[in-house]
Coordinates of C-alpha atoms in Angstrom, one line a residue:
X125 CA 118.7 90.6 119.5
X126 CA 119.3 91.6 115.9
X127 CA 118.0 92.4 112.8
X128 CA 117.5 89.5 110.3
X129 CA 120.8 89.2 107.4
X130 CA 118.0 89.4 104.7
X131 CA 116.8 92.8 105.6
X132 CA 118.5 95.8 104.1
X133 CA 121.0 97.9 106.1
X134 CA 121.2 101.1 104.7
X135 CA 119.9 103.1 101.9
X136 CA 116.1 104.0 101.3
X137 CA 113.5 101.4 101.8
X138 CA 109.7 102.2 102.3
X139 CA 108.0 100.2 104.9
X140 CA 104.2 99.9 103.4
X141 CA 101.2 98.8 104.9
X142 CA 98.2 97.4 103.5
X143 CA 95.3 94.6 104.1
X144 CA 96.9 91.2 105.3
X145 CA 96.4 88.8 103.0
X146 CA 96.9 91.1 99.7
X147 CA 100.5 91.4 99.7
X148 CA 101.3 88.9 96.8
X149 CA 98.6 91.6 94.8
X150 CA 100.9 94.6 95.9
X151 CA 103.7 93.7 94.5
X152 CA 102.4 92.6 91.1
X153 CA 100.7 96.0 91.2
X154 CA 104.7 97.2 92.3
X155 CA 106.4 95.2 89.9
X156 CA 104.3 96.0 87.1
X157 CA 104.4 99.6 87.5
X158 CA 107.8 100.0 89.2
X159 CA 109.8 97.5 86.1
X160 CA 107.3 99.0 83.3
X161 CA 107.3 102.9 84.0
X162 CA 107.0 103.6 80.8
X163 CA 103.5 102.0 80.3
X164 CA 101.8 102.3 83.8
X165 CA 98.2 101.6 82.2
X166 CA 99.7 97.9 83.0
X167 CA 98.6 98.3 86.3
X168 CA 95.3 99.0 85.7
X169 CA 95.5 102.1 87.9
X170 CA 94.4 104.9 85.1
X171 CA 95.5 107.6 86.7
X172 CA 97.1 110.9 85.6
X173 CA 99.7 110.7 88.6
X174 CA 100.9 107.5 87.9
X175 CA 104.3 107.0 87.5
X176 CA 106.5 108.9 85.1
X177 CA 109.5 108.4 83.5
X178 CA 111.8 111.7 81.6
X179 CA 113.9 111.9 78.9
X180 CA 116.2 114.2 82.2
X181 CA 115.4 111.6 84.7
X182 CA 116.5 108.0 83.2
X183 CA 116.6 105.6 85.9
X184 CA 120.1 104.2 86.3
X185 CA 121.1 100.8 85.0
X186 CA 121.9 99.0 88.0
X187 CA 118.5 100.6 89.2
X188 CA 116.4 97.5 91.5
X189 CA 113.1 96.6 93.4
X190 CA 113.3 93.9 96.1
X191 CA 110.4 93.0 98.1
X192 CA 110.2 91.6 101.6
X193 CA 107.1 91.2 103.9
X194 CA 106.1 88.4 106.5
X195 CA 104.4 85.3 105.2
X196 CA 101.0 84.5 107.0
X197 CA 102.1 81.2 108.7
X198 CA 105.1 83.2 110.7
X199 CA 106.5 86.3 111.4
X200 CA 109.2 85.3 110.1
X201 CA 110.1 87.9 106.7
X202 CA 110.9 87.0 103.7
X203 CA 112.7 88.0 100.6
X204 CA 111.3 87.8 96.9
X205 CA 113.0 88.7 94.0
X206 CA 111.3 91.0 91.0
X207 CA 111.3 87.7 88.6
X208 CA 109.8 85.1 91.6
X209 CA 106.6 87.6 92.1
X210 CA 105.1 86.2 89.2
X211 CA 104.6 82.9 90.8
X212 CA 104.3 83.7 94.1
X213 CA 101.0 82.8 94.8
X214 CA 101.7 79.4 93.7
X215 CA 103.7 78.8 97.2
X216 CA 101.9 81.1 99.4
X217 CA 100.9 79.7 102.9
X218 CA 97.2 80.7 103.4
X219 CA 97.1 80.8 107.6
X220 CA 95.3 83.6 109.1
X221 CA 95.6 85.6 111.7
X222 CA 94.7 84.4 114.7
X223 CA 91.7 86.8 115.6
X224 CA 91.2 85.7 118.9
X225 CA 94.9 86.2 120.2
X226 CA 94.7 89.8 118.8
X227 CA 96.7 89.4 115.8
X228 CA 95.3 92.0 113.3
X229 CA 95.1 92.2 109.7
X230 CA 97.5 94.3 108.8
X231 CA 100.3 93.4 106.0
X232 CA 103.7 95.2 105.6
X233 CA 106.3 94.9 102.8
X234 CA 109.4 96.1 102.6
X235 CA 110.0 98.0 99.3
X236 CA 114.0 98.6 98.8
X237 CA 115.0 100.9 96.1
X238 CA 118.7 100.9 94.9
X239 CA 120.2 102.6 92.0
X240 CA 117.6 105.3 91.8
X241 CA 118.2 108.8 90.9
X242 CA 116.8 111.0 93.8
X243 CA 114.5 112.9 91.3
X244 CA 113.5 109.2 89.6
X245 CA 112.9 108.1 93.4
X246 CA 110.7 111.6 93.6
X247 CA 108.7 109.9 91.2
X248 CA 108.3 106.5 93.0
X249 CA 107.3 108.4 96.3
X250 CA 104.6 110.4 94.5
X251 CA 103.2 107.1 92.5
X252 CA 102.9 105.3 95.9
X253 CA 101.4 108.0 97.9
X254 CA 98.9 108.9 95.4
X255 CA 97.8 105.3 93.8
X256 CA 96.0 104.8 96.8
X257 CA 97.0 100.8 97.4
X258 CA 98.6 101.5 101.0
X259 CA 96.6 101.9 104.1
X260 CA 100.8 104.0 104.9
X261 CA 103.9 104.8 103.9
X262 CA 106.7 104.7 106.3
X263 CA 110.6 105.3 105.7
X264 CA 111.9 102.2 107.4
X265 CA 114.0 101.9 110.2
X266 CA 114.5 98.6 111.7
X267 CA 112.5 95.8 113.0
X268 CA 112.9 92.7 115.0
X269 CA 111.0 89.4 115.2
X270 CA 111.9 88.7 119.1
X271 CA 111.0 91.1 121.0
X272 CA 110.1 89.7 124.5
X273 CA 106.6 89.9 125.9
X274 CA 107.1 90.9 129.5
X275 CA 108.5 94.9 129.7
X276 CA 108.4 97.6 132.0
X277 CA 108.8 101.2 132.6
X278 CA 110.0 102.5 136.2
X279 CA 110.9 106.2 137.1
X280 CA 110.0 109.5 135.3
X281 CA 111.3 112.5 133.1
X282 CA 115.4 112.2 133.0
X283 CA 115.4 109.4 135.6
X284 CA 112.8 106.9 133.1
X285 CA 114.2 103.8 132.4
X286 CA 113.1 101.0 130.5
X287 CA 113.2 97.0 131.0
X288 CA 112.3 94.0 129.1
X289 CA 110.6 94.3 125.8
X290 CA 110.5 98.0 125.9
X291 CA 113.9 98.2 126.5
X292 CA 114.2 96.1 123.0
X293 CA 112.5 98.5 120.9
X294 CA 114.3 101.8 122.6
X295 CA 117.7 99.8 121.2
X296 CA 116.2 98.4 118.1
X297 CA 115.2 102.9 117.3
X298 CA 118.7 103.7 118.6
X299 CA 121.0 101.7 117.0
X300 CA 119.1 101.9 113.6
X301 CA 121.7 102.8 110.7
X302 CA 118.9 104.1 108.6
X303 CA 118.4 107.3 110.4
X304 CA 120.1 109.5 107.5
X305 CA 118.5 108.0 104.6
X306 CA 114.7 107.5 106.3
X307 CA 115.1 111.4 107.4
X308 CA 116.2 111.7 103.9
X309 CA 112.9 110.4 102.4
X310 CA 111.3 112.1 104.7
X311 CA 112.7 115.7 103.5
X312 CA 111.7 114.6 99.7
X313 CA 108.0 113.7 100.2
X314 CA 107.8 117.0 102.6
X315 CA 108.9 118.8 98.7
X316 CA 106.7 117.0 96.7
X317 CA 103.7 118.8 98.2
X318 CA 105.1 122.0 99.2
X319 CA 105.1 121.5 102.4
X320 CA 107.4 123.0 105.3
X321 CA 110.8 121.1 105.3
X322 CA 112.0 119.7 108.6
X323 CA 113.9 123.3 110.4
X324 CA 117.9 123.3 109.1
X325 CA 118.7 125.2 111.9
X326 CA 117.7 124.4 116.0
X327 CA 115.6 121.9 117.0
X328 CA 113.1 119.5 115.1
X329 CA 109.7 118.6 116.9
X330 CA 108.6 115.2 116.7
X331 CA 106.7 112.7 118.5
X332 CA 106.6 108.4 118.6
X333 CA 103.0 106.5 118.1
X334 CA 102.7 103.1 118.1
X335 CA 100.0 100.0 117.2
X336 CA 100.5 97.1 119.3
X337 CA 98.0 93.9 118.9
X338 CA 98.9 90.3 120.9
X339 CA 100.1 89.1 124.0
X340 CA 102.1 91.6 125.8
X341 CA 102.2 92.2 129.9
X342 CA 103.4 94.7 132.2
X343 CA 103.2 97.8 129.6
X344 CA 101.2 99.9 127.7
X345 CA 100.9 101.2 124.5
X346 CA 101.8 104.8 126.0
X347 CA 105.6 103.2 127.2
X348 CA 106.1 101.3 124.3
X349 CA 105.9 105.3 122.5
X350 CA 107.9 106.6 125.0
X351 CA 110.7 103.8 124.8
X352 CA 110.8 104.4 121.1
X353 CA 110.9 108.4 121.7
X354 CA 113.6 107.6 123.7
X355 CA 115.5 105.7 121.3
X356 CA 114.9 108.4 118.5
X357 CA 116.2 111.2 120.9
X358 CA 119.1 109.0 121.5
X359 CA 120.0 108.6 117.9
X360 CA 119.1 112.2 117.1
X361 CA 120.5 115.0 119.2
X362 CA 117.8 117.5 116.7
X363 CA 115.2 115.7 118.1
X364 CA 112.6 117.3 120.6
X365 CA 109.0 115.9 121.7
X366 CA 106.1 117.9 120.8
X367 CA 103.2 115.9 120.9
X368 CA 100.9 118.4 118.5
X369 CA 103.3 121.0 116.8
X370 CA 105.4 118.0 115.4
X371 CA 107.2 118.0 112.1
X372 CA 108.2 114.2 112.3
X373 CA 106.4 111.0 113.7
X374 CA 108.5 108.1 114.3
X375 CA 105.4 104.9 114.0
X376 CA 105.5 101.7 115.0
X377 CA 103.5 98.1 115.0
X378 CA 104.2 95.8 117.8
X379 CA 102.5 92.4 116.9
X380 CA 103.2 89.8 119.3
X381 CA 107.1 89.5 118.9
X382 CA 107.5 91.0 115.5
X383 CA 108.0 94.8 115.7
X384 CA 108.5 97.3 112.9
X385 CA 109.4 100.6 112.7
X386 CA 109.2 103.8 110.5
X387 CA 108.9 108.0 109.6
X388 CA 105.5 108.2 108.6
X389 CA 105.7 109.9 105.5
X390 CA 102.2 111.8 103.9
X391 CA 100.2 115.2 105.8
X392 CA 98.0 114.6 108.0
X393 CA 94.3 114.4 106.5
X394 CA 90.5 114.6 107.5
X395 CA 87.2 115.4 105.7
X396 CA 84.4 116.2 106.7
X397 CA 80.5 114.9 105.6
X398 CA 80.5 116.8 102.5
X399 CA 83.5 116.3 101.0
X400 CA 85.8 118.8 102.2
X401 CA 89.4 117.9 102.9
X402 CA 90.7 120.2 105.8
X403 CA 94.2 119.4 107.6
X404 CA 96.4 122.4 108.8
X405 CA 97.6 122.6 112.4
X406 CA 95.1 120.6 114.2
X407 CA 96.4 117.4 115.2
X408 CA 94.6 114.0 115.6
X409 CA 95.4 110.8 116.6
X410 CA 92.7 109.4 114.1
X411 CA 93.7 111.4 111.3
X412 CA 92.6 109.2 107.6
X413 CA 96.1 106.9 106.6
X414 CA 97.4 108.1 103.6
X415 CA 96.2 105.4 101.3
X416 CA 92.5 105.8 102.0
X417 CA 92.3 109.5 101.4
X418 CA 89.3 109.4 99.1
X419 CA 87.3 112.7 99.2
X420 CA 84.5 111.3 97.1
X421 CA 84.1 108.5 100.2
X422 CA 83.3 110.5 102.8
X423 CA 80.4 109.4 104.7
X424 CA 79.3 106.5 107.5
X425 CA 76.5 104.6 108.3
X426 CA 76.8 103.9 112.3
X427 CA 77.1 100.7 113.1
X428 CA 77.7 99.4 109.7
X429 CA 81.5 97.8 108.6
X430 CA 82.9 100.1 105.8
X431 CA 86.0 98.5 104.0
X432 CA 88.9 100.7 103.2
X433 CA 89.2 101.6 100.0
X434 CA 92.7 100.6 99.5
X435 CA 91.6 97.0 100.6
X436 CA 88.9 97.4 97.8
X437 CA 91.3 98.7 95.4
X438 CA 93.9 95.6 95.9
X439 CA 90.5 92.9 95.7
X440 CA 89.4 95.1 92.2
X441 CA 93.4 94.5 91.3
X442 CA 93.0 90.9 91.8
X443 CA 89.7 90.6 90.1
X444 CA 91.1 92.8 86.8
X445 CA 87.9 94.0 85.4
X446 CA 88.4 94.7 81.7
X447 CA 86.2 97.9 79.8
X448 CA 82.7 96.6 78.7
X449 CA 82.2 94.3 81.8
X450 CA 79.3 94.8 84.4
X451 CA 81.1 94.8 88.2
X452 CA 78.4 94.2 90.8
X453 CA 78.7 94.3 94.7
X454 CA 75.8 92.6 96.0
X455 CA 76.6 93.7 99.6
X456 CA 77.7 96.9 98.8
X457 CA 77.1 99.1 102.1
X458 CA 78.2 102.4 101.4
X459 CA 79.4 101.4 98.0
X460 CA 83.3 101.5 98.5
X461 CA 84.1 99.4 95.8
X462 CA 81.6 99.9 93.5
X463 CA 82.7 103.4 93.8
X464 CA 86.4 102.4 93.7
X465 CA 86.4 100.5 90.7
X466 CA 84.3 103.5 88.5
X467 CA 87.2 105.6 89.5
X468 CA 90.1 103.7 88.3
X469 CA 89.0 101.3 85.7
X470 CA 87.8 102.8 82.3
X471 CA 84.2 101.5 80.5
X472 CA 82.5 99.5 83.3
X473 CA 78.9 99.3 84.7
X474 CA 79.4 99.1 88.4
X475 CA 76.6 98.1 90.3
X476 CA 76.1 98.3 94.0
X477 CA 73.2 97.0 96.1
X478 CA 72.3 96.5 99.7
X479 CA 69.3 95.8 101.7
X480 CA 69.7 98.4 104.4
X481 CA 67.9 101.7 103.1
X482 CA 70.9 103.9 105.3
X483 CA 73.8 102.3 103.7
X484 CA 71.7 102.4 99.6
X485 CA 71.3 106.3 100.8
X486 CA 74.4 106.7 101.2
X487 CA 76.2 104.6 98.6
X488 CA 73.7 107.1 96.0
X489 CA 75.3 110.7 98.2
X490 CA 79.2 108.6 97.0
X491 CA 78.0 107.9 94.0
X492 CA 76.8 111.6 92.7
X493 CA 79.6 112.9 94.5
X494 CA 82.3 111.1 92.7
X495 CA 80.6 112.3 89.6
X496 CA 80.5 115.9 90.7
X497 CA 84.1 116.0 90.9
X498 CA 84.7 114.1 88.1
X499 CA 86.5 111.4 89.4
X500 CA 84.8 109.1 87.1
X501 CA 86.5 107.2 84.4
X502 CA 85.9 107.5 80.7
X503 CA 83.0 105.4 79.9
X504 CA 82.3 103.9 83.3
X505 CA 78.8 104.1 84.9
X506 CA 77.9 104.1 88.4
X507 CA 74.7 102.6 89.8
X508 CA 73.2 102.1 93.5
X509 CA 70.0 99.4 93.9
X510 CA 68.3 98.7 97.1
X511 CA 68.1 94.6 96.3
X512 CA 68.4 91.7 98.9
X513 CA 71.1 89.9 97.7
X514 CA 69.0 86.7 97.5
X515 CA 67.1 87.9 95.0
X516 CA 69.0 89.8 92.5
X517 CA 66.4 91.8 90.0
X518 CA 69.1 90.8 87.1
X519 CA 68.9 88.4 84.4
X520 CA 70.7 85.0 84.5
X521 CA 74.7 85.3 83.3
X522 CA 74.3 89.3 83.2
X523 CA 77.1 90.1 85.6
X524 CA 81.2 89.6 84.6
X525 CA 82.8 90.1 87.4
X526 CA 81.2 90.3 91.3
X527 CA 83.9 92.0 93.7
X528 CA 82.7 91.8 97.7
X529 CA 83.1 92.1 101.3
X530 CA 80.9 89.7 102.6
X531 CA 78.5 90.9 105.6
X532 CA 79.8 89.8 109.4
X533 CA 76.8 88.1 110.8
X534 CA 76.8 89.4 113.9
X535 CA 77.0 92.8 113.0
X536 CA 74.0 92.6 109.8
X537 CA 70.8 91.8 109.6
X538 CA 70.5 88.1 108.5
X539 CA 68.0 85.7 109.8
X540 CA 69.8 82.9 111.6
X541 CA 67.0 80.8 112.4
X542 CA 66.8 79.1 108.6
X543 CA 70.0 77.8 107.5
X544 CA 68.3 77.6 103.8
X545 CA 67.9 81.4 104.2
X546 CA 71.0 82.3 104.4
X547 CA 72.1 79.8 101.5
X548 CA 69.9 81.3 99.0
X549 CA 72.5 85.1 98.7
X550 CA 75.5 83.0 97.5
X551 CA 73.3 80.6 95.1
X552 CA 71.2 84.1 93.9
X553 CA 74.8 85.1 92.8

C-alpha cells in the first residue's frame, strides 16, 4: 500500500473540501484568483479580504499552483495543470455518486503551493478561509485509494491493536512525510486570527475524527479515529489525546477504499438564532465547517433541506451574474442563495420565492439581517416573495439569470397524483 507517484511528498498542500460535482468551478475560482492576485475582482468574489499582493511580499518566480482531486467516475486522483483548467470541463466524466451504496457528495482537491513566501502563503490561507468556497480546509497529510474493507480492533489502552483496514490508515497517519510542513500550516492560520499557537514547550492536546460513507465491515467510525490517533501519536511524540481541550484535530474521510487525511485548519464556530457567533472553549462535534460560516444565514426551517452556502456560492460562480441582471431562485427555502449572491456580486436584483410561508418567513429574517450588517453589495437588492413556482407573478423574459436547488420530492410538498402538475414549475420558468 502506497501513496500514488502523482501526489506531492512534501511541502505544504491544502486538502479542500467542497460540494461534489463543483470541483472543475473551484479551481477556475483558484486559478483565477491564485495566478491574478493582483486583480481578484476576476473572481467575482468582491470582497475586501480577498487576496493581496505587497510591494514587501512579491511572490517568487518559480512560485506554482497544481491541482489534484478525484474524478467522478473513480477514485482514482488526478492531476491538472494551471493552463489545462481552462478546458477542463470539456473532458470531465459526469458519473455520480452512487447514493444508494453510501457514497456522499463530498469533493476534495488537492491544492499544492511551491515557491511561496511564508508571508505571501499567509495571504493564500487567509483568501481561502475567508472566500467562503470550501465546506474545509485541511493541511494534508496522506491518502490512499486501497484501503481494504474488512478491519478490526482487538484489546484496549496500551495493549490495542489494529487489523485490516484500520491497520492501513494507522500506517498511512504514521508514515506520512508531511507532518512538519502540515503542523507548519497549522501554526500560521493559528497567527492569522490571533489565536493561541500550539504550546512550544510539553505536550500538545489533540484529538482524530473521522467521516466514513460506503461499504466497510467489522469497524466503526470510533476505531477508524482511534487507529488514526494512534498513528498521529506514533509520528508525534508531542502528541496527547484530549478529546475537548484540544489544540489540533487530525480529520479524515474514509469513502469506500479512497481515504484522505488532514490538520483541520479554521476555529471552531457556532451561531445562534439571532446572529451571534459564539465559539470559545466549548467543544462540538457539529461545530459549522469553515466555509459555511455565514452569520447573516443563521436560521432553519425543520424539516426543510437548506443548501450550504458554499455549494450556493460555487453554483452563483458558475452562473456569473453580471451588475444590472435580475437573479431569481424560484425554490428559494430559506433564501441561501438569493442571499448569497446580494452579498458577493455588486448591482443585482435577487429575488427569492417559495410556497411554504415558514421557509418565505424566514428567507425575509436572512434577508433584513444581511442588510443590518451591511453585508450587502453596492447596488444589489434583496427581495423575498411567497410565489408557487408554477406561477411566477413576473412578466415574460424579466429574469437573467435563475440559480436553484431544486426541491426533493419526498421531502416537499408537491402533488404526485398529476404528472402535468408538476410539469408546469419548470415550463413557468
Amino acid at each position: 500500500m502506497a501513496c500514488r507517484s502523482d501526489w506531492p511528498e512534501d511541502g505544504p498542500v491544502l486538502l479542500l473540501l467542497l460540494a461534489r460535482g463543483l470541483e472543475d468551478v473551484a479551481i477556475h475560482v483558484l486559478h483565477r484568483c491564485l495566478e491574478s492576485a493582483q486583480r481578484p475582482e476576476s473572481a467575482h468574489l468582491h470582497s475586501e479580504r480577498c487576496l493581496e499582493t505587497t510591494a514587501t511580499c512579491p511572490r517568487r518566480p518559480e512560485a506554482s499552483v497544481s491541482y489534484l482531486w478525484p474524478p467522478l467516475a473513480s477514485h482514482r486522483w488526478t492531476a491538472l495543470s494551471a493552463t489545462q483548467a481552462e478546458d477542463a470541463d470539456a473532458r470531465w466524466p459526469c458519473a455520480l455518486p452512487k447514493a444508494e451504496e453510501g457514497e456522499a457528495f463530498v469533493g476534495k482537491v488537492l491544492l499544492q503551493l511551491s515557491g511561496f513566501a511564508s508571508c505571501q502563503r499567509r495571504h493564500v490561507l487567509r483568501y481561502l478561509l475567508h472566500c467562503g468556497l470550501f465546506q474545509g480546509i485541511l493541511a494534508f497529510l496522506t491518502a490512499a485509494d486501497d484501503i481494504q474493507s474488512q478491519g478490526a480492533r482487538s484489546g484496549r489502552g496500551s495493549e490495542t491493536s489494529f487489523h485490516g483496514s484500520l491497520r492501513q490508515l494507522e500506517e498511512l497517519v504514521a508514515t506520512s512525510p508531511r507532518w512538519a510542513a502540515a503542523r507548519q500550516l497549522h501554526r500560521e492560520v493559528l497567527s492569522l486570527d490571533g489565536s493561541s499557537d500550539e504550546r512550544s514547550t510539553g505536550k500538545t492536546r489533540f484529538r482524530a475524527s473521522c467521516v466514513r460513507d460506503g461499504q466497510h465491515k467489522g469497524f466503526r467510525s470510533q476505531d477508524a479515529m482511534a487507529a488514526m490517533g494512534a498513528g498521529a501519536m506514533v509520528a508525534n511524540e508531542d502528541l496527547e489525546i484530549d478529546l475537548y481541550g484540544y489544540e489540533l484535530e487530525v480529520f479524515g474521510f474514509l469513502s469506500g477504499q479512497l481515504f484522505a487525511c488532514g490538520l483541520w485548519l479554521g476555529e471552531e464556530w457556532r451561531v445562534n438564532p439571532r446572529g451571534e457567533i459564539y465559539g470559545g472553549a466549548e467543544r462540538n462535534f457539529h461545530c459549522v465547517p469553515v466555509g459555511d460560516r455565514r452569520a447573516y444565514l443563521p436560521h432553519d426551517v425543520r424539516n426543510l433541506p437548506r443548501l450550504r452556502p458554499s455549494t450556493a456560492l460555487l453554483m452563483l460562480n458558475m452562473a456569473g451574474p453580471r451588475p444590472g441582471e435580475l437573479l431569481l431562485d424560484p425554490f428559494g427555502g430559506v433564501g441561501t442563495i438569493a442571499v448569497e449572491a446580494a452579498c458577493r456580486f455588486p448591482a443585482l436584483l435577487c429575488i427569492s420565492s417559495d410556497k411554504d410561508p415558514s421557509a418565505c418567513h424566514t428567507a425575509a429574517m436572512h434577508c433584513q439581517l444581511a442588510k443590518k450588517m451591511g453585508r450587502l453589495q453596492p447596488g444589489s437588492r434583496l427581495e423575498t416573495r411567497k410565489w408557487d413556482a408554477r406561477k411566477l407573478k413576473l412578466e415574460d423574459r424579466s429574469v437573467d439569470l435563475i440559480v436553484s436547488d431544486l426541491p426533493f420530492l419526498n421531502r416537499c410538498d408537491f402533488d404526485f397524483d398529476s404528472g402535468t402538475k408538476w410539469r408546469r414549475g419548470p415550463w413557468e420558468i
